[in-house]
Coordinates of C-alpha atoms (C1' of nucleotides) in Angstrom, one line a residue:
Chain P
X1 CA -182.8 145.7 113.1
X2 CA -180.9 148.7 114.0
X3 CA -179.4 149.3 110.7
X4 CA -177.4 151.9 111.0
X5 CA -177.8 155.6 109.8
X6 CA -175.1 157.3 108.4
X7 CA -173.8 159.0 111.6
X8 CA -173.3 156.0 112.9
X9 CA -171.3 154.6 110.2
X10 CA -169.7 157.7 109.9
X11 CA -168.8 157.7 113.2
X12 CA -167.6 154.2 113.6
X13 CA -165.3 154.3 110.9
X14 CA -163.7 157.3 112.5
X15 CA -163.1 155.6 115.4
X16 CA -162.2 152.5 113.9
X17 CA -159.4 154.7 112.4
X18 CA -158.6 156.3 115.6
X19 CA -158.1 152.7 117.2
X20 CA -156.1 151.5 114.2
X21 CA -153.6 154.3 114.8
X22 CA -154.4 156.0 112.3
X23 CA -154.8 159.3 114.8
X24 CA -152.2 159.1 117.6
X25 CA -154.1 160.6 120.7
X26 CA -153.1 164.3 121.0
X27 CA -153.0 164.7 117.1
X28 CA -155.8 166.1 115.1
X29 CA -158.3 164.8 113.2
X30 CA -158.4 165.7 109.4
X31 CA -161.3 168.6 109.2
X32 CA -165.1 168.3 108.8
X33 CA -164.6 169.2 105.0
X34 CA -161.7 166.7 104.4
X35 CA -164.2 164.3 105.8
X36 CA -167.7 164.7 104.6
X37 CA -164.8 163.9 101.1
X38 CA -163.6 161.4 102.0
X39 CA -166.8 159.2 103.1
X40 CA -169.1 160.5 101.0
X41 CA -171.7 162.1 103.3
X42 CA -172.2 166.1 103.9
X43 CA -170.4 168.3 106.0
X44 CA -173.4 167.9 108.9
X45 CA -173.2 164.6 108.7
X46 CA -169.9 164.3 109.9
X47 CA -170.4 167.0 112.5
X48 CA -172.7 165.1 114.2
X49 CA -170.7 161.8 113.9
X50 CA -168.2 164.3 115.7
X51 CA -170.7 165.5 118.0
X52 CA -171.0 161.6 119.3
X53 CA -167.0 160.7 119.6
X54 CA -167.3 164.3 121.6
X55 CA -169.9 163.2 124.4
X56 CA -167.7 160.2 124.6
X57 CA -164.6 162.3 125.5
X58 CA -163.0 160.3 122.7
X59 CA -162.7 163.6 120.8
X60 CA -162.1 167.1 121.6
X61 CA -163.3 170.1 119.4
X62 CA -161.4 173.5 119.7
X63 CA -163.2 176.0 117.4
X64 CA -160.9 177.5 115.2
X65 CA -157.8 174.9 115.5
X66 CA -159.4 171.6 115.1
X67 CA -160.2 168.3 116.0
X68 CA -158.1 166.4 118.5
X69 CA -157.4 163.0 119.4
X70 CA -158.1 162.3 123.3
X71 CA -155.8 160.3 125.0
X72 CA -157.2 156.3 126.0
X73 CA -157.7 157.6 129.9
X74 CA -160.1 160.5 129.4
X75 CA -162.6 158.5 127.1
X76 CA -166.0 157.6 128.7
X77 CA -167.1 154.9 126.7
X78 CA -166.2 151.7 128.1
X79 CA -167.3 149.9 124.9
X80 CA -165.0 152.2 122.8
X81 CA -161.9 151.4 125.3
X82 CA -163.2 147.5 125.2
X83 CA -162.5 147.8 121.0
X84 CA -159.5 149.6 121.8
X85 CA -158.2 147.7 124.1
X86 CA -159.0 144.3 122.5
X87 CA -157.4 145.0 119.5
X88 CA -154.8 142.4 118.6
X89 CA -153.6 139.3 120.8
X90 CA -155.2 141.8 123.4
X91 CA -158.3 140.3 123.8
X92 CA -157.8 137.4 126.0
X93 CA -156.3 140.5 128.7
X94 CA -158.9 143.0 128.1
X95 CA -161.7 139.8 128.9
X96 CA -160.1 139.1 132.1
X97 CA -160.0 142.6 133.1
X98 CA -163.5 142.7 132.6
X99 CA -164.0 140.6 135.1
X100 CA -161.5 142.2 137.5
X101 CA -164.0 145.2 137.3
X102 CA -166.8 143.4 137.6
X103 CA -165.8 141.5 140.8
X104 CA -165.0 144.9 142.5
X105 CA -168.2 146.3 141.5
X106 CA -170.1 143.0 142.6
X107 CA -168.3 142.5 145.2
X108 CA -169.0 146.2 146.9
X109 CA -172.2 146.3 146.0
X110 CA -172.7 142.5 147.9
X111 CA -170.7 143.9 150.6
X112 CA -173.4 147.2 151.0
X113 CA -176.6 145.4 150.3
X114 CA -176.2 143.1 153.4
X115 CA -177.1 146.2 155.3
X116 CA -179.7 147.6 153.6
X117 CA -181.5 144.5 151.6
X118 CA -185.0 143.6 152.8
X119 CA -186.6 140.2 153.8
X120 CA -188.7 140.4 150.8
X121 CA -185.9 140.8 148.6
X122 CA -184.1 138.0 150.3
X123 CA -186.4 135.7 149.6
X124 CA -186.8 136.4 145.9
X125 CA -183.0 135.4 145.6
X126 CA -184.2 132.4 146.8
X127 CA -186.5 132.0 144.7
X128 CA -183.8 132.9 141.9
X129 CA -182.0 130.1 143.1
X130 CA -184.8 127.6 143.2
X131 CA -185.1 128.7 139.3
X132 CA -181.7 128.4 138.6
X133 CA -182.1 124.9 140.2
X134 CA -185.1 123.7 138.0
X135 CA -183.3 124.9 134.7
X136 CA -180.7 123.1 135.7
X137 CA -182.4 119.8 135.5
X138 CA -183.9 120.1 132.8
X139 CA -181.3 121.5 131.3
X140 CA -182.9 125.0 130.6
X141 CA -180.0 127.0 129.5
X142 CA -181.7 130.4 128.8
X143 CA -183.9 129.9 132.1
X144 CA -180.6 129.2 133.8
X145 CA -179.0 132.7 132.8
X146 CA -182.2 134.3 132.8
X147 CA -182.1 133.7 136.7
X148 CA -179.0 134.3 136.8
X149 CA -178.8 137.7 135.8
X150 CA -182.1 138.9 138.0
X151 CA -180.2 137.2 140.8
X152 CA -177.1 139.9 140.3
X153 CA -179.6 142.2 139.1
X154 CA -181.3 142.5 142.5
X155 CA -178.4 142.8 144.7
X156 CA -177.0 145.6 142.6
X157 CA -180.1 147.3 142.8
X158 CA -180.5 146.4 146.9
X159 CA -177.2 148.3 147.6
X160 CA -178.9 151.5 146.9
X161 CA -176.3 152.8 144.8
X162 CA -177.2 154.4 141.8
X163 CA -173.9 155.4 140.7
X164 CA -172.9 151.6 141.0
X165 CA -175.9 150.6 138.8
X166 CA -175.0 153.2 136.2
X167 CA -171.2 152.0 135.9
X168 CA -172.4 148.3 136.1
X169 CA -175.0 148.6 133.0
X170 CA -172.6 148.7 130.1
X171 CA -170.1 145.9 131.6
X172 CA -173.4 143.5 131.7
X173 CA -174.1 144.3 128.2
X174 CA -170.7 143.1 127.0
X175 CA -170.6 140.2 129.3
X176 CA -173.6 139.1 128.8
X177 CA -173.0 136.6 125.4
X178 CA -170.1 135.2 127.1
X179 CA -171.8 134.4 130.6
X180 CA -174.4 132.4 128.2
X181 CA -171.5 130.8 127.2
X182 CA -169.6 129.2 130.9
X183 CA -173.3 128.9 131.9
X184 CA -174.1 126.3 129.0
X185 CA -171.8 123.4 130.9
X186 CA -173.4 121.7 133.7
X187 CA -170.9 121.0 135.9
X188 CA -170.0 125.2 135.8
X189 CA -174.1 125.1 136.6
X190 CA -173.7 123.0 139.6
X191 CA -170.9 125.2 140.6
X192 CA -172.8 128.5 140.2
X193 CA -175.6 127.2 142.2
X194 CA -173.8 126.6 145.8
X195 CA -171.8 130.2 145.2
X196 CA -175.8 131.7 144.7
X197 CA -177.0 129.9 147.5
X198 CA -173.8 131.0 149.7
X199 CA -174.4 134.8 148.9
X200 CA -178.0 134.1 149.8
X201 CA -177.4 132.9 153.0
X202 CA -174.0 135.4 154.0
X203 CA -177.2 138.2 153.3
X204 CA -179.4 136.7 154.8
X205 CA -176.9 137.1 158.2
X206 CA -176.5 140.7 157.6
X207 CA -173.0 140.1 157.3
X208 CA -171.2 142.8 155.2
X209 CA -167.8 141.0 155.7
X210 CA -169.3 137.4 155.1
X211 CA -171.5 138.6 151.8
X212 CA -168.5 139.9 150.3
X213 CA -166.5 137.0 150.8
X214 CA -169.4 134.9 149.4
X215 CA -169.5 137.1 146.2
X216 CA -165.9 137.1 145.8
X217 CA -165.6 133.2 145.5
X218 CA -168.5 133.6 142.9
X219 CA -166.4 136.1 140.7
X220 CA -163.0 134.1 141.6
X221 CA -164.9 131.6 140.4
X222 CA -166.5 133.1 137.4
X223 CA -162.7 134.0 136.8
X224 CA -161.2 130.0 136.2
X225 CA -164.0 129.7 134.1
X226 CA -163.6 132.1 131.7
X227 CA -159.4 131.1 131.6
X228 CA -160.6 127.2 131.2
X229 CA -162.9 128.1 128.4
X230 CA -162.6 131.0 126.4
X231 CA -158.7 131.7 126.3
X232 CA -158.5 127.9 125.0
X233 CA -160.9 128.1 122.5
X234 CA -159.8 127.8 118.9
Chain Z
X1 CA -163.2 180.8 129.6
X2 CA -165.2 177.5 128.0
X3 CA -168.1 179.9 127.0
X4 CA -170.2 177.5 126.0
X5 CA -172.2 177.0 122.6
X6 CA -175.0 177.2 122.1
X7 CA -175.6 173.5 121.4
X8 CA -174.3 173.2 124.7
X9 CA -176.8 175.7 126.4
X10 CA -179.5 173.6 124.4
X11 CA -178.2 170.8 125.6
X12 CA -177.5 171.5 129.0
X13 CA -181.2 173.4 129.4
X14 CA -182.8 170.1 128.0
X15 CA -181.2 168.0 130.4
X16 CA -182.5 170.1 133.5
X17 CA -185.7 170.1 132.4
X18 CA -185.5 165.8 131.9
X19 CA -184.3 166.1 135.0
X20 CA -187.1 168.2 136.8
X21 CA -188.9 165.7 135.5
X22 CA -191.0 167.7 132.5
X23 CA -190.6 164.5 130.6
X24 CA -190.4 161.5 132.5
X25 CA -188.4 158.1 132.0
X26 CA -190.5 156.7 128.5
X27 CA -191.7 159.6 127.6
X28 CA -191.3 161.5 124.4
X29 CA -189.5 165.0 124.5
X30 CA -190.9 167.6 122.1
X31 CA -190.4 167.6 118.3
X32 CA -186.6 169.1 116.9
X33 CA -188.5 172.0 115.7
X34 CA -190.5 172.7 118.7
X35 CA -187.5 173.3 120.5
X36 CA -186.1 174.6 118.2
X37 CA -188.6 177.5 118.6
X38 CA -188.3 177.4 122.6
X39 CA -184.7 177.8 122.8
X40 CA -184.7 180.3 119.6
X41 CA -182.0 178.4 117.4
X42 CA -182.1 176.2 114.8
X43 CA -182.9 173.1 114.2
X44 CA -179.7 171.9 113.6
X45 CA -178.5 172.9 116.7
X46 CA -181.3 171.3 118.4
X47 CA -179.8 168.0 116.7
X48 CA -176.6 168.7 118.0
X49 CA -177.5 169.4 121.2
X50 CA -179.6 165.8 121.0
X51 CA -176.8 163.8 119.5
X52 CA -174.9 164.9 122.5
X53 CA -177.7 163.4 125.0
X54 CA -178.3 160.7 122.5
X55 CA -174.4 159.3 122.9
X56 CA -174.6 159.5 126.8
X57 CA -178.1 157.1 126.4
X58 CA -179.7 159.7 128.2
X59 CA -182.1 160.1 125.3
X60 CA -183.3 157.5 122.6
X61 CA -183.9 158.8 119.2
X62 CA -186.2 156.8 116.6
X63 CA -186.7 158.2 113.1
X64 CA -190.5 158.7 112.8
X65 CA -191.8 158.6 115.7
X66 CA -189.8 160.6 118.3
X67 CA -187.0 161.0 120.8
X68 CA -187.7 159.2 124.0
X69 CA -186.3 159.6 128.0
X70 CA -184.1 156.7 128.6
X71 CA -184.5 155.3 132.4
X72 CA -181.5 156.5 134.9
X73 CA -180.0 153.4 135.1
X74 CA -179.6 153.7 131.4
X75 CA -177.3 156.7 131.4
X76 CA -173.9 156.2 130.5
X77 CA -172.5 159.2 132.2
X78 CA -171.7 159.7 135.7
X79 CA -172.0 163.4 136.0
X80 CA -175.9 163.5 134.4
X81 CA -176.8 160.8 136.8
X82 CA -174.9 163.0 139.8
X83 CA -176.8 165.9 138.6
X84 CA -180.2 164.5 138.4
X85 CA -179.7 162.5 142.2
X86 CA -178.3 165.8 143.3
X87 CA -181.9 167.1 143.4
X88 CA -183.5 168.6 146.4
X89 CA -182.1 167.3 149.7
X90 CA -180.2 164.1 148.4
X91 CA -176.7 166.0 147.9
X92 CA -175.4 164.6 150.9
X93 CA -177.3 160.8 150.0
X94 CA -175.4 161.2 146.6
X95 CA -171.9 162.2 148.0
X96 CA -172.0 159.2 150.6
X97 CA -172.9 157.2 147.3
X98 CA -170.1 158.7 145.4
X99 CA -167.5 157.2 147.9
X100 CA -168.8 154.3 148.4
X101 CA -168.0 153.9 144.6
X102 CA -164.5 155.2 145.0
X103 CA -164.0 152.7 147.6
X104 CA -164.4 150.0 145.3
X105 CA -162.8 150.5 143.0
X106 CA -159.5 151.9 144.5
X107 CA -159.8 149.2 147.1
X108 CA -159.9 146.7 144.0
X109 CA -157.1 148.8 142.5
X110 CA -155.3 148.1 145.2
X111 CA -155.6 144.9 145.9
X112 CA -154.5 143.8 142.1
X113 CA -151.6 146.6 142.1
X114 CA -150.2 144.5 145.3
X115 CA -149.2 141.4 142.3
X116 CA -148.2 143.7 140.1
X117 CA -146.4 147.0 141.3
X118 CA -142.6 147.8 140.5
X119 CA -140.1 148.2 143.3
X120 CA -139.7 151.8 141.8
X121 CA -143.5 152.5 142.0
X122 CA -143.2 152.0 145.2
X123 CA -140.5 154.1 145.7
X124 CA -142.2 156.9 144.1
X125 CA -145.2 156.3 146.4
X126 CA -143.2 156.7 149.6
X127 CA -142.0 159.8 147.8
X128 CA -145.4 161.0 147.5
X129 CA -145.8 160.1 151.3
X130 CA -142.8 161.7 152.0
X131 CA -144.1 165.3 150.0
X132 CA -147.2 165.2 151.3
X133 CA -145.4 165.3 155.0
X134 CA -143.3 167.9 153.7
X135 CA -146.6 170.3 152.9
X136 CA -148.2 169.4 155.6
X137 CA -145.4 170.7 158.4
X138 CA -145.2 173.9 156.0
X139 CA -149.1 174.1 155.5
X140 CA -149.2 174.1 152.0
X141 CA -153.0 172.6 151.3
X142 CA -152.0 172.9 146.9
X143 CA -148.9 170.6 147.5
X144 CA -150.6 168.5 149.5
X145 CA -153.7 167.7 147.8
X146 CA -150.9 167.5 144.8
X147 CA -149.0 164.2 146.3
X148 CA -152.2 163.0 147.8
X149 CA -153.9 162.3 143.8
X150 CA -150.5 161.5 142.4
X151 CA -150.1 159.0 145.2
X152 CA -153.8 157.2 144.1
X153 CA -153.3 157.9 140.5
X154 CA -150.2 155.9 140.6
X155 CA -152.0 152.7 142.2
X156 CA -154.7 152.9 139.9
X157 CA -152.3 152.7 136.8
X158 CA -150.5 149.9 139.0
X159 CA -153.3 147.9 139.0
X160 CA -152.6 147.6 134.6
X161 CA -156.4 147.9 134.8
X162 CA -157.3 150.1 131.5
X163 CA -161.1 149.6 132.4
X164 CA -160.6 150.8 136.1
X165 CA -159.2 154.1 135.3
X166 CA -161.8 155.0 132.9
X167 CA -164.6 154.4 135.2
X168 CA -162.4 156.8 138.1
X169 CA -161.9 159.3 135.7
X170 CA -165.2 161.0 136.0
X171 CA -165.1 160.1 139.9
X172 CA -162.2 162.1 140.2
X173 CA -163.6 165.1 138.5
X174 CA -166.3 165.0 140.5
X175 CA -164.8 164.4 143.6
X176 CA -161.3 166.7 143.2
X177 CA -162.8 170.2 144.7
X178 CA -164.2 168.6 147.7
X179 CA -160.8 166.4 148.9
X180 CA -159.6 169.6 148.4
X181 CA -162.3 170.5 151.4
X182 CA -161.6 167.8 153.4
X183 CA -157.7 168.1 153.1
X184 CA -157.5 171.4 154.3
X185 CA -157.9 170.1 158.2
X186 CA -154.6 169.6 159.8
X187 CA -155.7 166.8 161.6
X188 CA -157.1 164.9 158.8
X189 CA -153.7 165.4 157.3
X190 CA -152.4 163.6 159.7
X191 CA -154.6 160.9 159.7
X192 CA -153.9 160.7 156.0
X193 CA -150.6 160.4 156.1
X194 CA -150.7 157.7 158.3
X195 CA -153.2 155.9 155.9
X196 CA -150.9 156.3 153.4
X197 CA -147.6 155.0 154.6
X198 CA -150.0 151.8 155.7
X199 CA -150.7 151.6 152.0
X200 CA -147.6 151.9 150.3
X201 CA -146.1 149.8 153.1
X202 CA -148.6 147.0 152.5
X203 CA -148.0 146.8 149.0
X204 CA -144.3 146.7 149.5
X205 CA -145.1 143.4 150.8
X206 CA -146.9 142.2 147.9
X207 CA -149.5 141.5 150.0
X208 CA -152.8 141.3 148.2
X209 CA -155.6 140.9 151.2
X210 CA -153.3 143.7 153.6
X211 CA -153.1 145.9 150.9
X212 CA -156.9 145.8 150.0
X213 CA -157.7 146.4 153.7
X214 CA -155.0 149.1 154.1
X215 CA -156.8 151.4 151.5
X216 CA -160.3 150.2 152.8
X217 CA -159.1 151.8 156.3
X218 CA -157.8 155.2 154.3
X219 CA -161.5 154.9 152.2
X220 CA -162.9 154.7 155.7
X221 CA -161.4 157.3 156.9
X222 CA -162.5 159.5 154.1
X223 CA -166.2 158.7 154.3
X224 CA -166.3 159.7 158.5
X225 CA -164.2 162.6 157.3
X226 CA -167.2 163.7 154.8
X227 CA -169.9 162.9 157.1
X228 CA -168.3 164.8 160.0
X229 CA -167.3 167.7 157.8
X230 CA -169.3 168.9 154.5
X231 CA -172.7 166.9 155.8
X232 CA -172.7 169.5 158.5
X233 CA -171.9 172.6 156.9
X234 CA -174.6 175.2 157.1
Chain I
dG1 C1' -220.1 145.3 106.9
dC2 C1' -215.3 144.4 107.1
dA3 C1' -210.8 144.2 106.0
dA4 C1' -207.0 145.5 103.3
dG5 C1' -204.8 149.3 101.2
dT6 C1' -203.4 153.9 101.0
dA7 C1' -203.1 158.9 101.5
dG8 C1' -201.7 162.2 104.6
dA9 C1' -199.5 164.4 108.6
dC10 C1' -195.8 164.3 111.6
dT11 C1' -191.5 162.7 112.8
dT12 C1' -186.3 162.2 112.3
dG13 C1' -182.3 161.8 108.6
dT14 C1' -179.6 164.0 105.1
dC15 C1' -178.2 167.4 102.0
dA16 C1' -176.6 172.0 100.0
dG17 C1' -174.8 176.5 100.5
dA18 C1' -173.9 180.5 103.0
dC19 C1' -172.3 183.5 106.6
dA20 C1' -170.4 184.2 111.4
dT21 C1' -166.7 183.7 114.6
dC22 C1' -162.4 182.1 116.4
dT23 C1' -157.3 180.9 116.0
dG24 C1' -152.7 181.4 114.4
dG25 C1' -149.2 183.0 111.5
dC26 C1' -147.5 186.1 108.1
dG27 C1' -146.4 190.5 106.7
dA28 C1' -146.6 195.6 106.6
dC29 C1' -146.0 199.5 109.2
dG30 C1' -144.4 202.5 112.9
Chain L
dC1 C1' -137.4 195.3 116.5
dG2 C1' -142.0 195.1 118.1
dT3 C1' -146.8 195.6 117.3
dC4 C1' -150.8 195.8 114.8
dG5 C1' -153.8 194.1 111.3
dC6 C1' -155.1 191.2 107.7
dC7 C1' -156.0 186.6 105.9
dA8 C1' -156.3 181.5 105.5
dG9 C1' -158.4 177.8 107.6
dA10 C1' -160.9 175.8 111.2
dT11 C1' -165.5 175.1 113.7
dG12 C1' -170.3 177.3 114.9
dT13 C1' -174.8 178.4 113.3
dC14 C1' -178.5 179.4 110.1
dT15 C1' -181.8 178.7 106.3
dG16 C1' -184.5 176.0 103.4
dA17 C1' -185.3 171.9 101.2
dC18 C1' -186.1 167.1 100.3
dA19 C1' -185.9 162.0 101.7
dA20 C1' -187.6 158.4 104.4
dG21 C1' -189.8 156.1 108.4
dT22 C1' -194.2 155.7 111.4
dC23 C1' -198.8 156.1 112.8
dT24 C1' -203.6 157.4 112.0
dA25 C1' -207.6 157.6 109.7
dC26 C1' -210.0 157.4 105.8
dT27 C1' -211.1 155.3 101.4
dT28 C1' -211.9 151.5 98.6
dG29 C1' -212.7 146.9 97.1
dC30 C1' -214.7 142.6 98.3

DNA sequence: GCAAGTAGACTTGTCAGACATCTGGCGACG
DNA sequence: CGTCGCCAGATGTCTGACAAGTCTACTTGC
């Protein structure tokens, strides 16, 4: 699956380097010739390796002077400031801010949809809960966060915000092998379950105040989970 | 100034016509050499100019059998997804959306910078305050709109959120030339200063839940001032 | 007759070499 | 001393070719 053409190597070892320091941000890169040297691969190769970082705003080409190193702030890849950012003992911090974002994003989005969701859609977060329910008793862990994720899904989607959806997609992606993870104990389960059917019911009163609320003491505690668990792992 | 290469006029041309809707979400988008033809270039610059829309996930290239239209809420980059739910009437729908977003996050901002500000952040945000009254009394709109983004830039890097200020810095892009707009009223000045010395004064009392609720009023504030202002602009 | 295998067309991936164009600095010339 | 122009080095683009993956349709063997 998704083995990886030489672009993409190319282009992942060039920000690997980037990360490691190797390229201070405002400093250039070494040119396209220097590169296609160095691993291996043709000039046009590493152009369009460039090409990518570029899109990204990890990288910015001037013709005629060179390649430069964008500082941290400007880049538009959250998955390349998650590897940048995790780097080290850092990755404990850059987790937990992770879920900083995600509870402002959830939360606003909770917070809009209590407006603007419909009955229908209420009742299929009922019915996500109900799910979440049954997996839990028979211990179901992939139905559990299966459920799970359609419940969040549909209130991001019920706020009518694209923009919100766009900025939410990536974070899901990265959080999504460690939310398999809290979900697996049953107790967290049990937990999870009266926060879902809270957020139901604060939406269900059309309360913008109350459904935030709700959401926010999911994320809080989505939040103690992740401390409990992950940052005491081995 | 920025004249733009041609894998960016390729690029840029390709995107419209995605977004007009010549090749729907799933679809496949002509051949590299087709359009190459079309647009008269190469078709290496054709792959440039894909690379480019390949790294934002607006396209999804597989060897053999095409180049496919990735869904909106696939795209990783704000300003294509601004641009494509610009179309037709929805400019204003998208704007409203667009702060709705800022008010998330620089509510959120906000509420963690409240734990985590330094006495002489907050000195240099009453100093913004203070500058921004200062260009108001003497009219001057530049120095004003100045202090106002150093004022927010400042709580967003007090929040020690890395992820936050990369999601806000395309927001800001995009939003800079119309708080420049809204700005310009003396009145709203006003109001804005008030809004502000709410803010810095709420964080000065470490005060998490004030402080979120301080720059919820000021986001407020902004959203009746866009509605009441650009929304009715011939 | 049917199924497995294969040849071909079409797609993207990579390579090589060349020339164009822009930037910045160095040196010659007025 | 100042200005102009040349030149080295960088990215931008073009051409043509071959490699490799995918799908279709036909051929072939049973």
């Amino acid at each position: 699956m998704a083995r990886k053409s030489l672009v993409g190597v190319v282009a992942d070892e060039l920000l690997d380097r980037i990360i490691a320091g190797d390229f201070p941000p405002g400093s250039s890169v070494p040119g396209e010739l220097e590169l296609s040297a160095r691993h291996e691969v043709s000039r046009m190769t590493v152009r369009e390796a460039m090409k990518t970082l570029e899109a990204q705003r990890i990288l910015s080409v001037e013709r005629g002077r060179g390649t430069f190193v964008n500082p941290l702030n400007r880049w538009a890849s959250l998955e390349a400031v998650l590897r940048a950012a995790s780097e080290g003992q850092n990755e404990a911090v850059a987790s937990v801010q992770l879920i900083e974002l995600r509870r402002m994003l959830e939360t606003g989005a909770c917070e809009l949809a209590a407006a603007r969701i419909s009955d229908a859609d209420i009742q299929k977060l009922f019915g996500n809960v109900a799910q979440m329910r049954a997996a839990h008793e028979i211990n179901d862990v992939a139905a559990f966060v299966a459920a799970d994720l359609a419940f969040h899904d549909l209130i991001l989607r019920a706020s009518e915000n694209v923009f919100v959806a766009v900025l939410f997609e990536p974070l899901h992606r990265v959080l999504e092998k460690r939310r398999a993870e809290t979900s697996a104990v049953p107790t967290i389960q049990e937990h999870a379950i009266g926060h879902h059917l809270n957020i139901v019911e604060a939406l269900e009163s059309r309360n913008p105040g109350r459904s935030r609320e709700a959401m926010d003491a999911h994320m809080q505690q989505t939040l103690d989970d992740l401390k409990n668990l992950v940052l005491q792992a081995p």
